Tab-separated table of C-alpha atoms in Angstrom:
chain	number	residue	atom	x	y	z
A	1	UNK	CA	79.650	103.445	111.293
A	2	UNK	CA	81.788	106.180	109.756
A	3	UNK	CA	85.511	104.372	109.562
A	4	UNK	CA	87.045	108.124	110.734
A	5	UNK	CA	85.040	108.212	114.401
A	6	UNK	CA	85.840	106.316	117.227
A	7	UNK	CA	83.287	104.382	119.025
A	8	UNK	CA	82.461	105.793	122.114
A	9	UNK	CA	83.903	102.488	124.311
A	10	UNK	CA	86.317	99.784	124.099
A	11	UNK	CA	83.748	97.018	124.396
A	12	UNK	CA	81.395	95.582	121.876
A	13	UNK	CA	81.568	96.696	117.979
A	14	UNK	CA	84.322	94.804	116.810
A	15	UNK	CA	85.375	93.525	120.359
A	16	UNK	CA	82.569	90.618	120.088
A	17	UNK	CA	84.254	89.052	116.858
A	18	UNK	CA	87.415	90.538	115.994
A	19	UNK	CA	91.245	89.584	116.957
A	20	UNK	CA	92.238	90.551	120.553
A	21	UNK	CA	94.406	93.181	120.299
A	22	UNK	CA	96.137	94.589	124.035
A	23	UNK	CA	98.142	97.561	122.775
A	24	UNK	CA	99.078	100.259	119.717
A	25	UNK	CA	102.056	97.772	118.795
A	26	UNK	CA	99.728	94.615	118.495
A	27	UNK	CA	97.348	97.347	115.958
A	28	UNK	CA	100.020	97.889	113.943
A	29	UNK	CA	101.301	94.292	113.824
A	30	UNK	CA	99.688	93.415	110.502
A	31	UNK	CA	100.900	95.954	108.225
A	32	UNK	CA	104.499	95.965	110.000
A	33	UNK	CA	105.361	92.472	109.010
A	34	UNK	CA	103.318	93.147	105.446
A	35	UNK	CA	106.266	96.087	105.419
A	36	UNK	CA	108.604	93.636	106.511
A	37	UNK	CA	108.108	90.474	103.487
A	38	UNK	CA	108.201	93.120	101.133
A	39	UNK	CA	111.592	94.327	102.262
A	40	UNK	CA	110.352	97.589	103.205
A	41	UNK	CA	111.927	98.105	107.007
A	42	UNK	CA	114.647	96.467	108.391
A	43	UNK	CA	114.347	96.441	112.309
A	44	UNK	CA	112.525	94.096	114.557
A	45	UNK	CA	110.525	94.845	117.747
A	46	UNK	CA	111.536	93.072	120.562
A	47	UNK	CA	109.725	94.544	122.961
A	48	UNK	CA	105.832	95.124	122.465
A	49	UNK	CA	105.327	96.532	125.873
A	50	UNK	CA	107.856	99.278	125.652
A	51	UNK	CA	108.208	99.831	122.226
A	52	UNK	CA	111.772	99.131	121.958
A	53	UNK	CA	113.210	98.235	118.306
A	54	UNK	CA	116.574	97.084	117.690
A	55	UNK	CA	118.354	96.279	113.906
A	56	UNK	CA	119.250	92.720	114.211
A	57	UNK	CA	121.768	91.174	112.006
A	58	UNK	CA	119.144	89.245	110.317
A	59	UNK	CA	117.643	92.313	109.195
A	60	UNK	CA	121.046	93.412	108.049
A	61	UNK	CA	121.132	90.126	106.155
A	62	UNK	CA	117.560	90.021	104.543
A	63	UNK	CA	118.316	94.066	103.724
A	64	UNK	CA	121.680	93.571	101.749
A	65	UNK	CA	119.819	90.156	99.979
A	66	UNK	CA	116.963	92.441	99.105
A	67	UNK	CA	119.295	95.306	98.209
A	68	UNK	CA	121.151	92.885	95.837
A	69	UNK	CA	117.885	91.377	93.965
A	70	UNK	CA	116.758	94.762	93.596
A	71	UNK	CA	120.000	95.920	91.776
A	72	UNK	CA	120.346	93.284	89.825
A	73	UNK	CA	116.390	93.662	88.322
A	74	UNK	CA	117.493	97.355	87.491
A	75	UNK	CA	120.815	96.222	85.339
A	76	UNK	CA	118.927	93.864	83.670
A	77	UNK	CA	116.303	95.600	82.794
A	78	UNK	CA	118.355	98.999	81.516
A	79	UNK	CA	120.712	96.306	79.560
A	80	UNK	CA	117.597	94.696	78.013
A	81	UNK	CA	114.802	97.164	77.318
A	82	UNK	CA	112.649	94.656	79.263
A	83	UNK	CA	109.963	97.623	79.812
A	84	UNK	CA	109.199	96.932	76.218
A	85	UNK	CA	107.382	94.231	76.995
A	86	UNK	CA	104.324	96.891	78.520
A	87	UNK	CA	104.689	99.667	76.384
A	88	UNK	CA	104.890	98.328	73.131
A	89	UNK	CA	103.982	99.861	70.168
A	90	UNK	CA	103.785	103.340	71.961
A	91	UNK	CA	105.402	106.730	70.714
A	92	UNK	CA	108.614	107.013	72.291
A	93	UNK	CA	108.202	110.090	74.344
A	94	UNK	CA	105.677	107.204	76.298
A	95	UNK	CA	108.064	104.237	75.965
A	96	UNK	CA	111.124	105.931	77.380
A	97	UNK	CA	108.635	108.270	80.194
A	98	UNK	CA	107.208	105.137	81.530
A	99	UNK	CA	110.630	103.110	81.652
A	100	UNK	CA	112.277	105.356	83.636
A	101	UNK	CA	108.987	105.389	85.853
A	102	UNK	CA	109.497	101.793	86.224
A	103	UNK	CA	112.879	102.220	86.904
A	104	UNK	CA	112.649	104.880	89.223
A	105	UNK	CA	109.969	102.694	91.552
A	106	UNK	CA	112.495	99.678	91.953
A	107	UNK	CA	115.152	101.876	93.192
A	108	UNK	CA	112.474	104.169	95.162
A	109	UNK	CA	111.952	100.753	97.084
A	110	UNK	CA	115.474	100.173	97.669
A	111	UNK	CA	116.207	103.347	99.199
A	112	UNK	CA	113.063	103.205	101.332
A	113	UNK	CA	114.550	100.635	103.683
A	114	UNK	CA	117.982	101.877	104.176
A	115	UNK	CA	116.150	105.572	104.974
A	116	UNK	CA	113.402	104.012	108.028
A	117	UNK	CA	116.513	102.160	109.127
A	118	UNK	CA	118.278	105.386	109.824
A	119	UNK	CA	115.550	106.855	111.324
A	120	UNK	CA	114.437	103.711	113.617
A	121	UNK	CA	114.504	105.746	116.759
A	122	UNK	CA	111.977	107.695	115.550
A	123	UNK	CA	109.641	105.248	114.659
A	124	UNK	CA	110.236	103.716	117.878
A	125	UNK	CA	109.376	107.474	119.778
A	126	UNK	CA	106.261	107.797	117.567
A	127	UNK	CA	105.489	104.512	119.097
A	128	UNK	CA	106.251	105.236	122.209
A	129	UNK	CA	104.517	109.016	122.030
A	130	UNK	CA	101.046	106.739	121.038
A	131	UNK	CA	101.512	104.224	124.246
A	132	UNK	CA	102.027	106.794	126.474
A	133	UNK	CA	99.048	109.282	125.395
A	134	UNK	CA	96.865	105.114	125.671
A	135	UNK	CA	97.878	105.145	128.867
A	136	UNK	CA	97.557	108.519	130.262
A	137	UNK	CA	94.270	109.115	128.981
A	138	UNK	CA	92.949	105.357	130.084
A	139	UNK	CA	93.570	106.870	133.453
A	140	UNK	CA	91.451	109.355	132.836
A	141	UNK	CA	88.694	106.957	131.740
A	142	UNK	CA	88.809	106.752	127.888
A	143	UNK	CA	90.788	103.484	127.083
A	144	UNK	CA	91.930	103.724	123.426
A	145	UNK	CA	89.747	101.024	121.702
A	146	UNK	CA	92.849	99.290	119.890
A	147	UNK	CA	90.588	96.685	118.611
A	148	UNK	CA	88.311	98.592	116.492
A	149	UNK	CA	92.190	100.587	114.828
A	150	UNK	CA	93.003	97.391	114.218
A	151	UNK	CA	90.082	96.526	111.979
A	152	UNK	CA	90.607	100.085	110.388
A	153	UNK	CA	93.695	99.430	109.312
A	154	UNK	CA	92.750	95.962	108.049
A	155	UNK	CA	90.154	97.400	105.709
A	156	UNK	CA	92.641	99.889	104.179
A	157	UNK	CA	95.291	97.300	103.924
A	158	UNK	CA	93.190	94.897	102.360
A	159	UNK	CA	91.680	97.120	99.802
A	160	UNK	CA	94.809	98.786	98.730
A	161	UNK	CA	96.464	95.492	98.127
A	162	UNK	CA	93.566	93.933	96.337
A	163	UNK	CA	92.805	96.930	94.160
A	164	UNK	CA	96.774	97.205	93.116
A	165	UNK	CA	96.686	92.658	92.710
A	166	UNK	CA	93.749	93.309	90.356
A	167	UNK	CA	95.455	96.302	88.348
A	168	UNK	CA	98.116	94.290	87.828
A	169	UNK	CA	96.902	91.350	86.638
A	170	UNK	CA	94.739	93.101	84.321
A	171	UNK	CA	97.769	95.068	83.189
A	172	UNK	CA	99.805	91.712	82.193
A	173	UNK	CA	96.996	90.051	80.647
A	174	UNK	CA	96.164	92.235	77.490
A	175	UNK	CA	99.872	92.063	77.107
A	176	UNK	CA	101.862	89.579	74.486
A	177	UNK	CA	104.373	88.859	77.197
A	178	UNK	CA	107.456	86.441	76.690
A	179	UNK	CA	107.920	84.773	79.446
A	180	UNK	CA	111.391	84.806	79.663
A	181	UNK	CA	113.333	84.759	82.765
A	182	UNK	CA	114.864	88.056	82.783
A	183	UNK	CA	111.073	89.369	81.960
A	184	UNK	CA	109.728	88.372	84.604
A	185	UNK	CA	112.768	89.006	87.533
A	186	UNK	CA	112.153	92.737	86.240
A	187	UNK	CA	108.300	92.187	86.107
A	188	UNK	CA	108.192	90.680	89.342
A	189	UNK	CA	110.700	93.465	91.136
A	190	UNK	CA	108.484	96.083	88.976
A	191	UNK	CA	105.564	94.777	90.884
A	192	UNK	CA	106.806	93.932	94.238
A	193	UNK	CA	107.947	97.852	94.069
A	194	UNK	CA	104.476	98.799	93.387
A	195	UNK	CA	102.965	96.935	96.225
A	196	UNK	CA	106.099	98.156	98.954
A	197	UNK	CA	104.992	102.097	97.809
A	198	UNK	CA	101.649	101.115	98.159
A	199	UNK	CA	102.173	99.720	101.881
A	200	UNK	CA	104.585	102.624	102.811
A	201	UNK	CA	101.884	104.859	101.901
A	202	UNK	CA	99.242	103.008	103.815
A	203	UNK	CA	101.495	102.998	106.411
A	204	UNK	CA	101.553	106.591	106.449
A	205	UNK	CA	97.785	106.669	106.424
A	206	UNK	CA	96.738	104.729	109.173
A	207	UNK	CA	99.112	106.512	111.766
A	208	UNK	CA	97.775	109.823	110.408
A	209	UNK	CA	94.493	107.757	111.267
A	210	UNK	CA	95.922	106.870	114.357
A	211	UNK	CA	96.675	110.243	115.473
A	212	UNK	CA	93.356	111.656	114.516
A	213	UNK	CA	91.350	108.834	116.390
A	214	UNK	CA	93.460	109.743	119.125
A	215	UNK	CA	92.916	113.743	118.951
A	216	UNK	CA	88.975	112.567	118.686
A	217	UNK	CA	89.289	110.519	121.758
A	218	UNK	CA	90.481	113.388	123.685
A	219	UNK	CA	88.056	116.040	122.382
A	220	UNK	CA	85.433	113.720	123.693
A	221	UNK	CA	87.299	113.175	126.904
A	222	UNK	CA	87.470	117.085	127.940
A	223	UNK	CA	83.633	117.985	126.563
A	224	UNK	CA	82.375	115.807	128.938
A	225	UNK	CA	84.837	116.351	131.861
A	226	UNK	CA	84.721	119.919	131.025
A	227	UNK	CA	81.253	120.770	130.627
A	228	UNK	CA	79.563	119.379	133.412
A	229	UNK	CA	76.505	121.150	134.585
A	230	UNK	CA	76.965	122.952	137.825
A	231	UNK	CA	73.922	121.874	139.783
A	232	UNK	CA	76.231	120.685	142.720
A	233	UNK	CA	77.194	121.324	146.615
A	234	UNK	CA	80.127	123.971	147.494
A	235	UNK	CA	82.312	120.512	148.666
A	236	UNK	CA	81.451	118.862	145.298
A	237	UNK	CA	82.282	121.899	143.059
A	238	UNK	CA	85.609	122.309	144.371
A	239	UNK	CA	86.426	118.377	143.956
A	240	UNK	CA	85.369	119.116	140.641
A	241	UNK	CA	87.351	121.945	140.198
A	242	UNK	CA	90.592	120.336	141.522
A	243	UNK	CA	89.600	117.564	139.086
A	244	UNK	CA	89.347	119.765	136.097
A	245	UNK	CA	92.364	121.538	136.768
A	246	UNK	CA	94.316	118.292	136.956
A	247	UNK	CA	92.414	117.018	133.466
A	248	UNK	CA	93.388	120.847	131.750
A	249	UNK	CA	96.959	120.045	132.681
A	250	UNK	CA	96.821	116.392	131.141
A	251	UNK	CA	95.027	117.757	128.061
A	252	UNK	CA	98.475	120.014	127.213
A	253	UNK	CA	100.947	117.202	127.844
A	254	UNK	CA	98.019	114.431	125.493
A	255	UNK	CA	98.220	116.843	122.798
A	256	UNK	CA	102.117	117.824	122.933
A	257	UNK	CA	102.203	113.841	122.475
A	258	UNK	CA	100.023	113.666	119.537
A	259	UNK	CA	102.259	116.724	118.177
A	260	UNK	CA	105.314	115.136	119.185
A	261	UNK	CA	104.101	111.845	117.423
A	262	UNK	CA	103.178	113.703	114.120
A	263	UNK	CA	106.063	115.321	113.529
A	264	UNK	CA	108.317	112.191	114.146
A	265	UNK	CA	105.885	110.591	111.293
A	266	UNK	CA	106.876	113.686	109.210
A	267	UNK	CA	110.549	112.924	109.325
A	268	UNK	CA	110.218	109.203	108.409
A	269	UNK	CA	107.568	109.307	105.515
A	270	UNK	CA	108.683	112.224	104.170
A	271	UNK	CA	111.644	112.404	102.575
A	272	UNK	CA	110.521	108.435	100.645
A	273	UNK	CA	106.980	109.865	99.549
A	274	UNK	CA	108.949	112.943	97.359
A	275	UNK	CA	110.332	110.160	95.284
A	276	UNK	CA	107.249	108.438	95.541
A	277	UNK	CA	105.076	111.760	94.315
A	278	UNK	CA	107.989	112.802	91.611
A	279	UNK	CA	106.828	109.309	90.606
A	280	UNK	CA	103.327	109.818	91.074
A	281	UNK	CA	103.148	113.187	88.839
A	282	UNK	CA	105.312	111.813	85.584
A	283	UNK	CA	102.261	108.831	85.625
A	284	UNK	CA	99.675	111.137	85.614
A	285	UNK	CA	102.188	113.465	83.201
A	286	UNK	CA	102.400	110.526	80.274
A	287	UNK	CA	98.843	109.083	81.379
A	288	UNK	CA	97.444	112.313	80.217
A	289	UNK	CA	99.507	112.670	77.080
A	290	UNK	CA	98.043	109.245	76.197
A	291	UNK	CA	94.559	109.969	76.586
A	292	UNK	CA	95.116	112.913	75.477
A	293	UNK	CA	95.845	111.665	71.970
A	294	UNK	CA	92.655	109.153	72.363
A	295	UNK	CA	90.921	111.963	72.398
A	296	UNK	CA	92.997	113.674	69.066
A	297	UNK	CA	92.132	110.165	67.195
A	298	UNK	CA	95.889	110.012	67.335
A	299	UNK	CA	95.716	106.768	68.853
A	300	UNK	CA	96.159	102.948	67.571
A	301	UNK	CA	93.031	100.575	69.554
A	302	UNK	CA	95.801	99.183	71.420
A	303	UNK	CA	97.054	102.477	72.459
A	304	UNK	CA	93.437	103.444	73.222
A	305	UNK	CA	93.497	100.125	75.790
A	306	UNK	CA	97.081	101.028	76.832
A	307	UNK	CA	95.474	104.296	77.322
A	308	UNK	CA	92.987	103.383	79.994
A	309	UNK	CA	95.455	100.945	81.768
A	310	UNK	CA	97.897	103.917	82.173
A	311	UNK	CA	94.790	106.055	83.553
A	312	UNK	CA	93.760	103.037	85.946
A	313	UNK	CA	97.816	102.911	87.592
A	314	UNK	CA	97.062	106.830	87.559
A	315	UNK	CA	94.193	107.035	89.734
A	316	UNK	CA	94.731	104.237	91.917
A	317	UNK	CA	98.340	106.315	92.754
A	318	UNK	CA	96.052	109.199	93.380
A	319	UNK	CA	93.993	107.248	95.725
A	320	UNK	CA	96.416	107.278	98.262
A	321	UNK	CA	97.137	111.373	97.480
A	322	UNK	CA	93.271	112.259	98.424
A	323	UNK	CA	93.608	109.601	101.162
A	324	UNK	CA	96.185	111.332	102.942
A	325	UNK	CA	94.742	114.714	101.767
A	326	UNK	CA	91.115	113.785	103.580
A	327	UNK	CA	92.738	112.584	106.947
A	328	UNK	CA	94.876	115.665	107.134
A	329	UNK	CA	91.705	118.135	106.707
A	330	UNK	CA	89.679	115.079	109.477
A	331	UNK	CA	92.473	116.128	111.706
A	332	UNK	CA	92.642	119.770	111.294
A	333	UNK	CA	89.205	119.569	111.742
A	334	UNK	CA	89.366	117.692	114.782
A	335	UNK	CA	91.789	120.356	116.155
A	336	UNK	CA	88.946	123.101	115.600
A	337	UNK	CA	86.817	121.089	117.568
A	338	UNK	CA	89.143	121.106	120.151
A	339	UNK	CA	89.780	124.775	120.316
A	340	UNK	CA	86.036	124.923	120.077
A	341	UNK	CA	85.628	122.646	123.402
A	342	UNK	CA	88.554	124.759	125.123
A	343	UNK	CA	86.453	128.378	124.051
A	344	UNK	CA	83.104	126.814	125.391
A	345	UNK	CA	84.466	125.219	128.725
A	346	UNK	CA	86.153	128.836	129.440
A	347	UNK	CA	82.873	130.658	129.642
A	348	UNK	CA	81.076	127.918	131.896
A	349	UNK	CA	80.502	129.606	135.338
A	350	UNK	CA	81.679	126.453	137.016
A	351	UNK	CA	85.303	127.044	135.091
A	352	UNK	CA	85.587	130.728	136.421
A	353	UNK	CA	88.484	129.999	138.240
A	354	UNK	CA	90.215	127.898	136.089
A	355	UNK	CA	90.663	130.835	133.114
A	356	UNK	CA	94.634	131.269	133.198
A	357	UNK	CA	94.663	127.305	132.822
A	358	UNK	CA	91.945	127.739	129.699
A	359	UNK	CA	94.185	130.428	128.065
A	360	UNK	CA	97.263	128.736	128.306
A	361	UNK	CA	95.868	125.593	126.979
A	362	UNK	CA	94.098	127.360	124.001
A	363	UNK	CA	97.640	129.509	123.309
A	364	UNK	CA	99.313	125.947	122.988
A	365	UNK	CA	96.920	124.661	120.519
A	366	UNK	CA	96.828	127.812	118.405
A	367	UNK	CA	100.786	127.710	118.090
A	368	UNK	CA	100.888	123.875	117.401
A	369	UNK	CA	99.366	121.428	115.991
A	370	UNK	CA	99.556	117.929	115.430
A	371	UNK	CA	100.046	117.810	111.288
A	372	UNK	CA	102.316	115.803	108.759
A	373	UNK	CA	104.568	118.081	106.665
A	374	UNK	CA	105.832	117.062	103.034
A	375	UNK	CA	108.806	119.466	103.077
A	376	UNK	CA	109.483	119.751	99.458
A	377	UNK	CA	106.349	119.913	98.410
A	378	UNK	CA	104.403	122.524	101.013
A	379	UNK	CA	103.831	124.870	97.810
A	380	UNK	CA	101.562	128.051	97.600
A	381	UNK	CA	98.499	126.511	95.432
A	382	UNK	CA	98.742	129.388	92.605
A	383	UNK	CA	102.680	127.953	92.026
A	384	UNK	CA	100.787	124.707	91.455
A	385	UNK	CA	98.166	126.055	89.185
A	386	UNK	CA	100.234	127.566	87.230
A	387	UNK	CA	102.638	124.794	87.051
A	388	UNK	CA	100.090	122.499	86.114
A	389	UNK	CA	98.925	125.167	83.108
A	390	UNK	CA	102.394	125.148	81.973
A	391	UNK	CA	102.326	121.565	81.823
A	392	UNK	CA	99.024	121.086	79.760
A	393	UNK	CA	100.280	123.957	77.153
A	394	UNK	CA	103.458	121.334	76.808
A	395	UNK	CA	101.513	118.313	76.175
A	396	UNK	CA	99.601	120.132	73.314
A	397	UNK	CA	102.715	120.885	71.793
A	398	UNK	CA	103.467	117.212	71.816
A	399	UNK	CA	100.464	116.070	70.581
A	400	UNK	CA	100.763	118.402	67.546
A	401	UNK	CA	104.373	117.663	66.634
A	402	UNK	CA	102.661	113.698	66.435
A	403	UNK	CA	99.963	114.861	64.120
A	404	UNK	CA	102.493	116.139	61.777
C-alpha cells in the first residue's frame, strides 16, 4: 500500500496491530516530544481534546538551559578551531566553508525554538483547523483513520533518524578524533543540531502529509456523495438533493480548513527552513567543489573519502528537499482531482439544480488552495538556473587557482 493514499476505512490495516490512537493530537504525539528532547519547541499541550497549548515555565526553564549549552558549544568551538577535528587536511576554502556550516546549524537550532514559541498560537490553530475538518467530515461518514497517520509518520521518523545516526557515525569513525572534552561538547551540539533540523523538517513533512491525506479523504467523500446514479423515486431524489446541497456547502468550509491549516504551517516552518536551506545549498556548494577536485586528480585519498562523506551529508539534506517537493506536487495533484470531481458532479442530470452551488464551490478552489509557501525562496526557475550556472563557472575557477 502506497504510504501517500489513505485507506478507504478506519478499521483493519494497521488498526489490528498498531497503537490506538483517538485523535490528530495523539498522531502527532511521537514526533512532538522527539521535537521536544531535542530542544526544538518550547510549549506543552495540556489539552489533547481541544488543542489548547500553553508555555509553561518549565519550558521557559529547559529553553534558556538549552539556549545556554548551545552558546557555550559555539564560543568554544570559534575559540578553538574544534571543526578541525573533521576537516583536516582539507584546502582552506573547505575548512573554513564547512566550519561556518557547522556553526551556522548550532545556532540555526537555537533560534528555531525561540521562533515556534512566538508563533504557538498558530501551531495550536493548525491543530485545531485539522480536529475540526476530523470531525466535520466524520459526520459526514469518512472518519479520518488517525491510526494508519500515525504509522506514516512513524516510518518517516524512524528512517530519517536512522539514516542521519548511521551518517554520523560513519562520519566520526574514519576520523583521528581526540577525544577531548571541548571536542566532543561541540561534536555532540554539532550533532544534536543535525538531528533537531532533521525533525523540524520531518515535522514539516508529515503535516504537509497530513493535509494531503486529508484533501484525499474529502475528494473521496464528494465522488461518491456526488455522483450517485439517479435511478431513484421523485421523494428520494429530492432527499438526495437536499443532502447534496448540504454536503456542497460542507465541502467549501473542509477545504477553507485545509487552506486555513496550510498557510498557518507556512508561517511557522518557514522563516527556520531559509536558514536551514542557506545551510543546505553551501553543503552541496563545498560538497561539489570537493568532488569536483576528485574528479581533477586534485585530491589526497583522504580527501577522496572526505569527499564522499561530504556528498553522503549532501544528499541525505536533499532528501528532505525532494520530500517536501513530492508531497507538494501529491497535493496539488490532489486539488486537480478535486476540481475534476466538482466539473463531473456539475454535469450529472441529478445535480441540475444544484449548479450555482457547483460554480461557487469550483470559483473557491480555483482562487485558493491549500499549499506551503517558502517566502524567500518562491523564485522563477530560470533565476535558479542561471544562478546555479554562475555558481559552477565559480567553482572551476577555484579548482584551477589549486592546480596552480
Amino acid at each position: 500500500m502506497s504510504l501517500l493514499k489513505e485507506p478507504k476505512t478506519n478499521s483493519g490495516w494497521p488498526n489490528s496491530w498498531w497503537f490506538s490512537v483517538l485523535n490528530n493530537v495523539d498522531s502527532l504525539n511521537h514526533i512532538h516530544v522527539a521535537l521536544k528532547v531535542f530542544g526544538i519547541v518550547a510549549y506543552t499541550i495540556v489539552d489533547r481534546i481541544n488543542c489548547e497549548i500553553i508555555v509553561s515555565v518549565s519550558d521557559l526553564v529547559l529553553l534558556a538551559i538549552f539556549s545556554l549549552f548551545r552558546i557555550y558549544g559555539i564560543v568554544i568551538g570559534v575559540q578553538n578551531e574544534l571543526w578541525e577535528t573533521l576537516v583536516d587536511g582539507e584546502p582552506a576554502a573547505i575548512v573554513y566553508g564547512f566550519a561556518s556550516l557547522m556553526v551556522l546549524v548550532i545556532v540555526v537550532i537555537s533560534v528555531t525554538p525561540i521562533y515556534v514559541m512566538v508563533h504557538r498560537q498558530k501551531v495550536q490553530d493548525i491543530l485545531k483547523d485539522f480536529k475540526e475538518y476530523d470531525d466535520e467530515v466524520g459526520q459526514l461518514g469518512y472518519p479520518m483513520n488517525h491510526q494508519y497517520y500515525h504509522f506514516r509518520v512513524s516510518v518517516f521518523l524512524t528512517i530519517c533518524l536512522a539514516a542521519l545516526g548511521a551518517i554520523v557515525a560513519i562520519t566520526l569513525s574514519l576520523r583521528n578524533i581526540e577525544y577531548q572534552l571541548d571536542v566532543l561538547i561541540f561534536l555532540a551540539f554539532f550533532c544534536a543540531g543535525c538531528f533537531g533540523n532533521t525533525l523540524f523538517h520531518t515535522a514539516l513533512n508529515v503535516l504537509i502529509l497530513g493535509v494531503h491525506g486529508r484533501l484525499q479523504l474529502l475528494n473521496r467523500c464528494l465522488k461518491e456523495l456526488l455522483q450517485e446514479t439517479d435511478g431513484r423515486s421523485i421523494n428520494q431524489h429530492k432527499v438526495g438533493q437536499l443532502r447534496r446541497d448540504v454536503v456542497i456547502v460542507q465541502a467549501a468550509k473542509l477545504y477553507d480548513k485545509l487552506c486555513d491549516a496550510s498557510e498557518g504551517i507556512s508561517v511557522v516552518f518557514s522563516s527556520p527552513l531559509i536558514l536551514q536551506s542557506i545551510n543546505t545549498f553551501f553543503v552541496h556548494l563545498l560538497s561539489s567543489y570537493a568532488g569536483m577536485r576528485v574528479f581533477l586528480h586534485q585530491a589526497t585519498p583522504q580527501q577522496t573519502v572526505n569527499a564522499g562523506l561530504y556528498l553522503s551529508w549532501s544528499l541525505y539534506f536533499l532528501f528532505f528537499v525532494c520530500q517536501t517537493i513530492l508531497y507538494l506536487a501529491a497535493l496539488r495533484h490532489q486539488k486537480s482531482i478535486l476540481l475534476g470531481i466538482v466539473h463531473r458532479s456539475l454535469n450529472l442530470p441529478q445535480n441540475e439544480f444544484l449548479i450555482d452551488r457547483f460554480h461557487q464551490l469550483s470559483e473557491q478552489i480555483t482562487s485558493r488552495a491549500p499549499h506551503i509557501t517558502f517566502f524567500f525562496f518562491e523564485l522563477h526557475p530560470l533565476i535558479i538556473v542561471q544562478a546555479c550556472g554562475e555558481l559552477a563557472t565559480y567553482l572551476l575557477i577555484l579548482v584551477q587557482f589549486d592546480m596552480q
